[in-house]
Tab-separated table of C-alpha atoms and ligand atoms in Angstrom:
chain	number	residue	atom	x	y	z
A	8	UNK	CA	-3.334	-12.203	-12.128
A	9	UNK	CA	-5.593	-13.876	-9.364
A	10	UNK	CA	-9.374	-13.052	-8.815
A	11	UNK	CA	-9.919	-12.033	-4.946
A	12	UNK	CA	-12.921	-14.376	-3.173
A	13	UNK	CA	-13.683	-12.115	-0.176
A	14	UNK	CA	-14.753	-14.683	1.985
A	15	UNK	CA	-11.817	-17.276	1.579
A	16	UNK	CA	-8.879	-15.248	1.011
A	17	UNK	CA	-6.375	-14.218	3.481
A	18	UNK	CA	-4.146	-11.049	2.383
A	19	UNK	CA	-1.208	-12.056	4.745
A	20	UNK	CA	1.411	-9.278	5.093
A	21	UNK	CA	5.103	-10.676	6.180
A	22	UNK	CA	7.546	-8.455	8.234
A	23	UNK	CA	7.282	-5.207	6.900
A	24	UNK	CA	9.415	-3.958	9.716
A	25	UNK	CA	11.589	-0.883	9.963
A	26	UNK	CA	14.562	-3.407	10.604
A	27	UNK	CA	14.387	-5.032	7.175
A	28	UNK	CA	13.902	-1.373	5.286
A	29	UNK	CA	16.544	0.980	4.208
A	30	UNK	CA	17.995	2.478	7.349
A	31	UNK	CA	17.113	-1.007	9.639
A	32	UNK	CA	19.329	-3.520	11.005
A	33	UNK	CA	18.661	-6.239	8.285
A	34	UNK	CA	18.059	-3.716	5.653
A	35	UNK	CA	16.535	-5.217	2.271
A	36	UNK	CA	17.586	-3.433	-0.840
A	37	UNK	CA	14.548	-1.350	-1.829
A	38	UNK	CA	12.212	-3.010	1.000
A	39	UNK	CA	10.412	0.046	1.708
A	40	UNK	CA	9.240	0.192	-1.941
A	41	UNK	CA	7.022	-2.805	-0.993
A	42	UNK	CA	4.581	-0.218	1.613
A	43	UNK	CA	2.476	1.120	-1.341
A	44	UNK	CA	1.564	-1.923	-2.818
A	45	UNK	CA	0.969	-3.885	0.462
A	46	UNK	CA	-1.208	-0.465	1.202
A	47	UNK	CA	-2.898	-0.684	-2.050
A	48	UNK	CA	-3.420	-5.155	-1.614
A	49	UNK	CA	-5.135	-3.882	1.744
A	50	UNK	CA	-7.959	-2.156	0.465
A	51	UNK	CA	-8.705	-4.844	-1.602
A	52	UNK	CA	-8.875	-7.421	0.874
A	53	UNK	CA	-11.858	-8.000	2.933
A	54	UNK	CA	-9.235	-9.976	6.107
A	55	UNK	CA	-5.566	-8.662	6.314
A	56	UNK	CA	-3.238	-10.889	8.649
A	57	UNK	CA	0.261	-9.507	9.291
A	58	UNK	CA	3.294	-10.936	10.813
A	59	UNK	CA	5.807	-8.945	13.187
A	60	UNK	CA	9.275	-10.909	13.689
A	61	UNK	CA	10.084	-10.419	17.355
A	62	UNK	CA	12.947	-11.202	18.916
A	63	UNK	CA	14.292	-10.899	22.950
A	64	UNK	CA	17.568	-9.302	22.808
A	65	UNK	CA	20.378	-12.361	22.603
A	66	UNK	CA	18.673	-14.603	20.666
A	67	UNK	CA	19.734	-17.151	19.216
A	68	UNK	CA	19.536	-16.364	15.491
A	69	UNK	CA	21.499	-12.904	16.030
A	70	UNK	CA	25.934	-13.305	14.889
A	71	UNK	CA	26.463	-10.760	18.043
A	72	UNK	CA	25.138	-14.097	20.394
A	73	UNK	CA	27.917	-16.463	19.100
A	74	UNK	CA	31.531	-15.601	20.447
A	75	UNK	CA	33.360	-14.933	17.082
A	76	UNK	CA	30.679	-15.783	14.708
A	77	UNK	CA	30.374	-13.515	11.639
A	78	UNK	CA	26.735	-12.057	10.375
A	79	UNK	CA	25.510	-14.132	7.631
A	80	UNK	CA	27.446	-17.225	8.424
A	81	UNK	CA	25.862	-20.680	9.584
A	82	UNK	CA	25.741	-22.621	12.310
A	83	UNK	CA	23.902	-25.925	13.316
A	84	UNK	CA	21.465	-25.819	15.525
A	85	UNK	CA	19.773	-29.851	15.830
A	86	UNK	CA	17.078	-28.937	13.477
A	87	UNK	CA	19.551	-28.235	10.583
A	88	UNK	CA	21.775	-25.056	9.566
A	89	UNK	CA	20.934	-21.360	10.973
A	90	UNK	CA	21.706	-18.437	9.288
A	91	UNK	CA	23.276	-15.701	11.799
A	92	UNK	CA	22.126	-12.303	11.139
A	93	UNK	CA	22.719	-8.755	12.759
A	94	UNK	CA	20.569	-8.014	15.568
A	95	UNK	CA	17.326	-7.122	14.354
A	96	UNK	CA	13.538	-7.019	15.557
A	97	UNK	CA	13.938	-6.665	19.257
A	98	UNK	CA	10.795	-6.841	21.249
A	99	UNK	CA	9.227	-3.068	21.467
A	100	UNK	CA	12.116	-1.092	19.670
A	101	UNK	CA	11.400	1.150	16.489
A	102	UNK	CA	13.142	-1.330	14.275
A	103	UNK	CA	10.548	-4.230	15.244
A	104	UNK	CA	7.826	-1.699	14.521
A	105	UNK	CA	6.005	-2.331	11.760
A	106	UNK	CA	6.816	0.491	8.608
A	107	UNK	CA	5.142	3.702	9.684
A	108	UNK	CA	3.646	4.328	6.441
A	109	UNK	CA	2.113	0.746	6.460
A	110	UNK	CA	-2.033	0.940	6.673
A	111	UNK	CA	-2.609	-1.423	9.360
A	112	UNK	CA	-5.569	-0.935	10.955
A	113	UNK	CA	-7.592	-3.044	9.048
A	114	UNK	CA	-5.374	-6.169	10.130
A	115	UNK	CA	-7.254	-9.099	12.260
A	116	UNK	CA	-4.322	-10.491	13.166
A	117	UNK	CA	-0.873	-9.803	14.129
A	118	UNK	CA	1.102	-12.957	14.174
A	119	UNK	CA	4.356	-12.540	16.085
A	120	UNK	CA	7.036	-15.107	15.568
A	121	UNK	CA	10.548	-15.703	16.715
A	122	UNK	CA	10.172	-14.680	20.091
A	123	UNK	CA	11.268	-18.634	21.455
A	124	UNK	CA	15.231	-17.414	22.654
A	125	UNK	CA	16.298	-20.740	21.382
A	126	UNK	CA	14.683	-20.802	18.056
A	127	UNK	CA	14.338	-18.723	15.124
A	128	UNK	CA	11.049	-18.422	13.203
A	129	UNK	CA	11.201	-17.394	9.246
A	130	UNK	CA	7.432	-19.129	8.437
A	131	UNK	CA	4.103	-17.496	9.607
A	132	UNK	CA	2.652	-20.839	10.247
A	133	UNK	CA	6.090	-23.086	11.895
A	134	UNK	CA	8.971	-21.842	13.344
A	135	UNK	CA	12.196	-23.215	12.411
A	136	UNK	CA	12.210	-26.507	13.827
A	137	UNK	CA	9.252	-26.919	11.420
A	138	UNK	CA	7.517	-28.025	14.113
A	139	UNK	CA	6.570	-25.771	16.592
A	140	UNK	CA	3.132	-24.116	15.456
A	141	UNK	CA	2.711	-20.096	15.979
A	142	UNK	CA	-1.501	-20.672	15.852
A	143	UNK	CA	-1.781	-19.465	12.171
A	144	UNK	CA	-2.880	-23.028	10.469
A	145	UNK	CA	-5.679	-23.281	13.553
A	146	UNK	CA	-7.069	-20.095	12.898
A	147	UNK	CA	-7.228	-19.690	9.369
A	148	UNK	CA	-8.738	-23.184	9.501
A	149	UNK	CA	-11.618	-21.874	12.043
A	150	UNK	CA	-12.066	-18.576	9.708
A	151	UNK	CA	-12.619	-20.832	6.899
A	152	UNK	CA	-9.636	-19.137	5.376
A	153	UNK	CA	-8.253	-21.618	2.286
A	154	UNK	CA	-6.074	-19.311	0.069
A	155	UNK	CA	-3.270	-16.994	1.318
A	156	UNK	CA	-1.954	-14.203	-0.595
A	157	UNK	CA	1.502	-12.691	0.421
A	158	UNK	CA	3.574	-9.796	0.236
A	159	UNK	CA	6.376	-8.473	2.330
A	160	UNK	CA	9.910	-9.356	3.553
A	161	UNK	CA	11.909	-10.951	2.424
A	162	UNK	CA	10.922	-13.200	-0.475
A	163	UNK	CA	13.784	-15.818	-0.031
A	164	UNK	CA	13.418	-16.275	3.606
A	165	UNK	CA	9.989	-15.317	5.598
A	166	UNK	CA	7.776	-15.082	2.342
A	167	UNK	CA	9.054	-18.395	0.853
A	168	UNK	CA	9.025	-20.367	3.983
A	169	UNK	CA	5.601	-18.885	5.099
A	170	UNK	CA	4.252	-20.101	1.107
A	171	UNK	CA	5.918	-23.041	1.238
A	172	UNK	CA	4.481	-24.349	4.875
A	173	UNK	CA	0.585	-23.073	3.469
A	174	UNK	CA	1.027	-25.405	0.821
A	175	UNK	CA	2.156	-28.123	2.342
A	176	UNK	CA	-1.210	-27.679	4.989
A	177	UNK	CA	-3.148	-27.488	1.990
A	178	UNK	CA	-3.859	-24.069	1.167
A	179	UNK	CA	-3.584	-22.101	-2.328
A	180	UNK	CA	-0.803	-19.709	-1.891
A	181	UNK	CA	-0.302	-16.661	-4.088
A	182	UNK	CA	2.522	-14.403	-3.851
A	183	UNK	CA	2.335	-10.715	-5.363
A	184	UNK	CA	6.110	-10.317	-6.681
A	185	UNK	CA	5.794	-6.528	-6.880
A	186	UNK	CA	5.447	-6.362	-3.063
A	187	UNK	CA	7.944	-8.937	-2.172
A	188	UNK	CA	11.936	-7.766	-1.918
A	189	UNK	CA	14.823	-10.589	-0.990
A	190	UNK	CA	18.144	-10.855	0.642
A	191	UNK	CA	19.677	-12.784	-1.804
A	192	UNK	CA	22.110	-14.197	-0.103
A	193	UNK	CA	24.070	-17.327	-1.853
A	194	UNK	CA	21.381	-17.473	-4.773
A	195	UNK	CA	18.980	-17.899	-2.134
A	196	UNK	CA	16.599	-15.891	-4.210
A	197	UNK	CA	16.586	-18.874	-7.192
A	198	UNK	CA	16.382	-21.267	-4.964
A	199	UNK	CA	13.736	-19.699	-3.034
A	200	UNK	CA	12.168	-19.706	-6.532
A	201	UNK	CA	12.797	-22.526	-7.652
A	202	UNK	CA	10.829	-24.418	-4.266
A	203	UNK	CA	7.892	-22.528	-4.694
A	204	UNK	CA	7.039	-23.262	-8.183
A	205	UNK	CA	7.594	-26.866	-7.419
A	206	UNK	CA	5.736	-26.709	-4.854
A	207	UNK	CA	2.200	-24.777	-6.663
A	208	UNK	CA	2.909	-21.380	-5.248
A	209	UNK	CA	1.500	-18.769	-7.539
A	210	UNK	CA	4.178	-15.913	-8.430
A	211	UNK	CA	1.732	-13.382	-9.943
A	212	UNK	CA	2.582	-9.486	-10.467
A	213	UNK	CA	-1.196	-8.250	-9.373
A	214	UNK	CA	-3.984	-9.230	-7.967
A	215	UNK	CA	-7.295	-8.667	-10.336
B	26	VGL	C1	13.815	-12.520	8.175
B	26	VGL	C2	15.988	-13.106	8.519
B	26	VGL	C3	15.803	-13.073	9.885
B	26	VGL	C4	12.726	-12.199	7.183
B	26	VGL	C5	13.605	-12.493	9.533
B	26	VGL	O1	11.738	-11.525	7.573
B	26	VGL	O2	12.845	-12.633	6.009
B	26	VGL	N1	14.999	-12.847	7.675
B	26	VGL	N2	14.607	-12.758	10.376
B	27	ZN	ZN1	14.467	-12.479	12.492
């Protein structure tokens, strides 16, 4: 359990997207059972940050832009392997919407990622080159914003690369486990794990 500091903690809310629910296009098993608790972290939370993955049709991350390339295969791109995935999140449609039973009006900031037709984005903070900023580290550094804690989808890719890149700017990172749901693809999920506790992110089961 981790006590909440109102004034220096940043409830940031990852992809909770119709496309990675049951029914979407990247469907995660049971990721609509993360709404109520992100709903219940919100009123907790005096700032609320969410991300929206957001994707032009043909990207480059999607199988369907690859002539003969299979979802959930890799290819390398010259920043290291890619995952391909179904087509999912595209700009404006109801699967890049955000869950409709998600409370987000109390969100500062919607942080949309992905949207470079070259370059995939699973972090809130870098996209995949693990270069390219999306402008999260600059403003949570002029809100005075030091420790993040994250929820959403899906734990092994966009909530572990999003903890992982806060810690390595220097920011405490909890993740609430009961609002998180993964792919698990390939044992990505202990993997996933197994970075973030080397790496100081907190895997807690409530805030207090
Ligand atoms: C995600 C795969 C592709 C995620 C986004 O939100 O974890 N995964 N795009
Ligand atoms: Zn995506």
């Amino acid at each position: 359990m981790v006590a909440i500091d109102p004034a220096t903690d940043l409830l940031l809310l990852i992809d909770i997207q119709n496309d990675f629910c049951p029914g979407g296009a990247l469907a995660v098993a049971d990721g609509d059972a993360v709404v109520p608790v992100a709903n219940a972290l919100i009123d907790r939370f005096s700032h609320v940050a969410l991300t929206q993955d957001w994707h032009p049709a043909g990207h480059s991350s999607f199988a369907s832009s690859h002539a003969g390339a299979a979802a959930f295969s890799t290819v390398e791109t010259d920043h290291g392997p890619q995952t391909l995935w179904p087509d999912h999140c595209i700009q404006g449609t109801n699967g890049a919407a955000f869950h409709p039973d998600l409370t987000i009006d109390r969100a500062e900031l919607v942080i949309r990622k992905g949207f470079r037709p070259e370059l995939d984005s699973y972090s809130a903070f870098f996209e995949n080159d693990c270069r390219t900023p999306t402008g999260l580290a600059g403003y949570v550094r002029d809100r005075g914003l030091t420790h993040m804690v994250m929820a959403g989808l899906a734990t092994d890719f966009c909530v572990a690369w999003s903890a992982l890149d806060a810690r390595r700017l220097g920011l405490d990172v909890t993740m609430i486990l009961p609002g998180c749901r993964a792919i698990d693809q390939d044992g990505s999920l202990a993997q996933a794990t197994q970075d973030l506790r080397a790496a100081g992110v907190v895997l807690a089961s409530q805030v207090t």
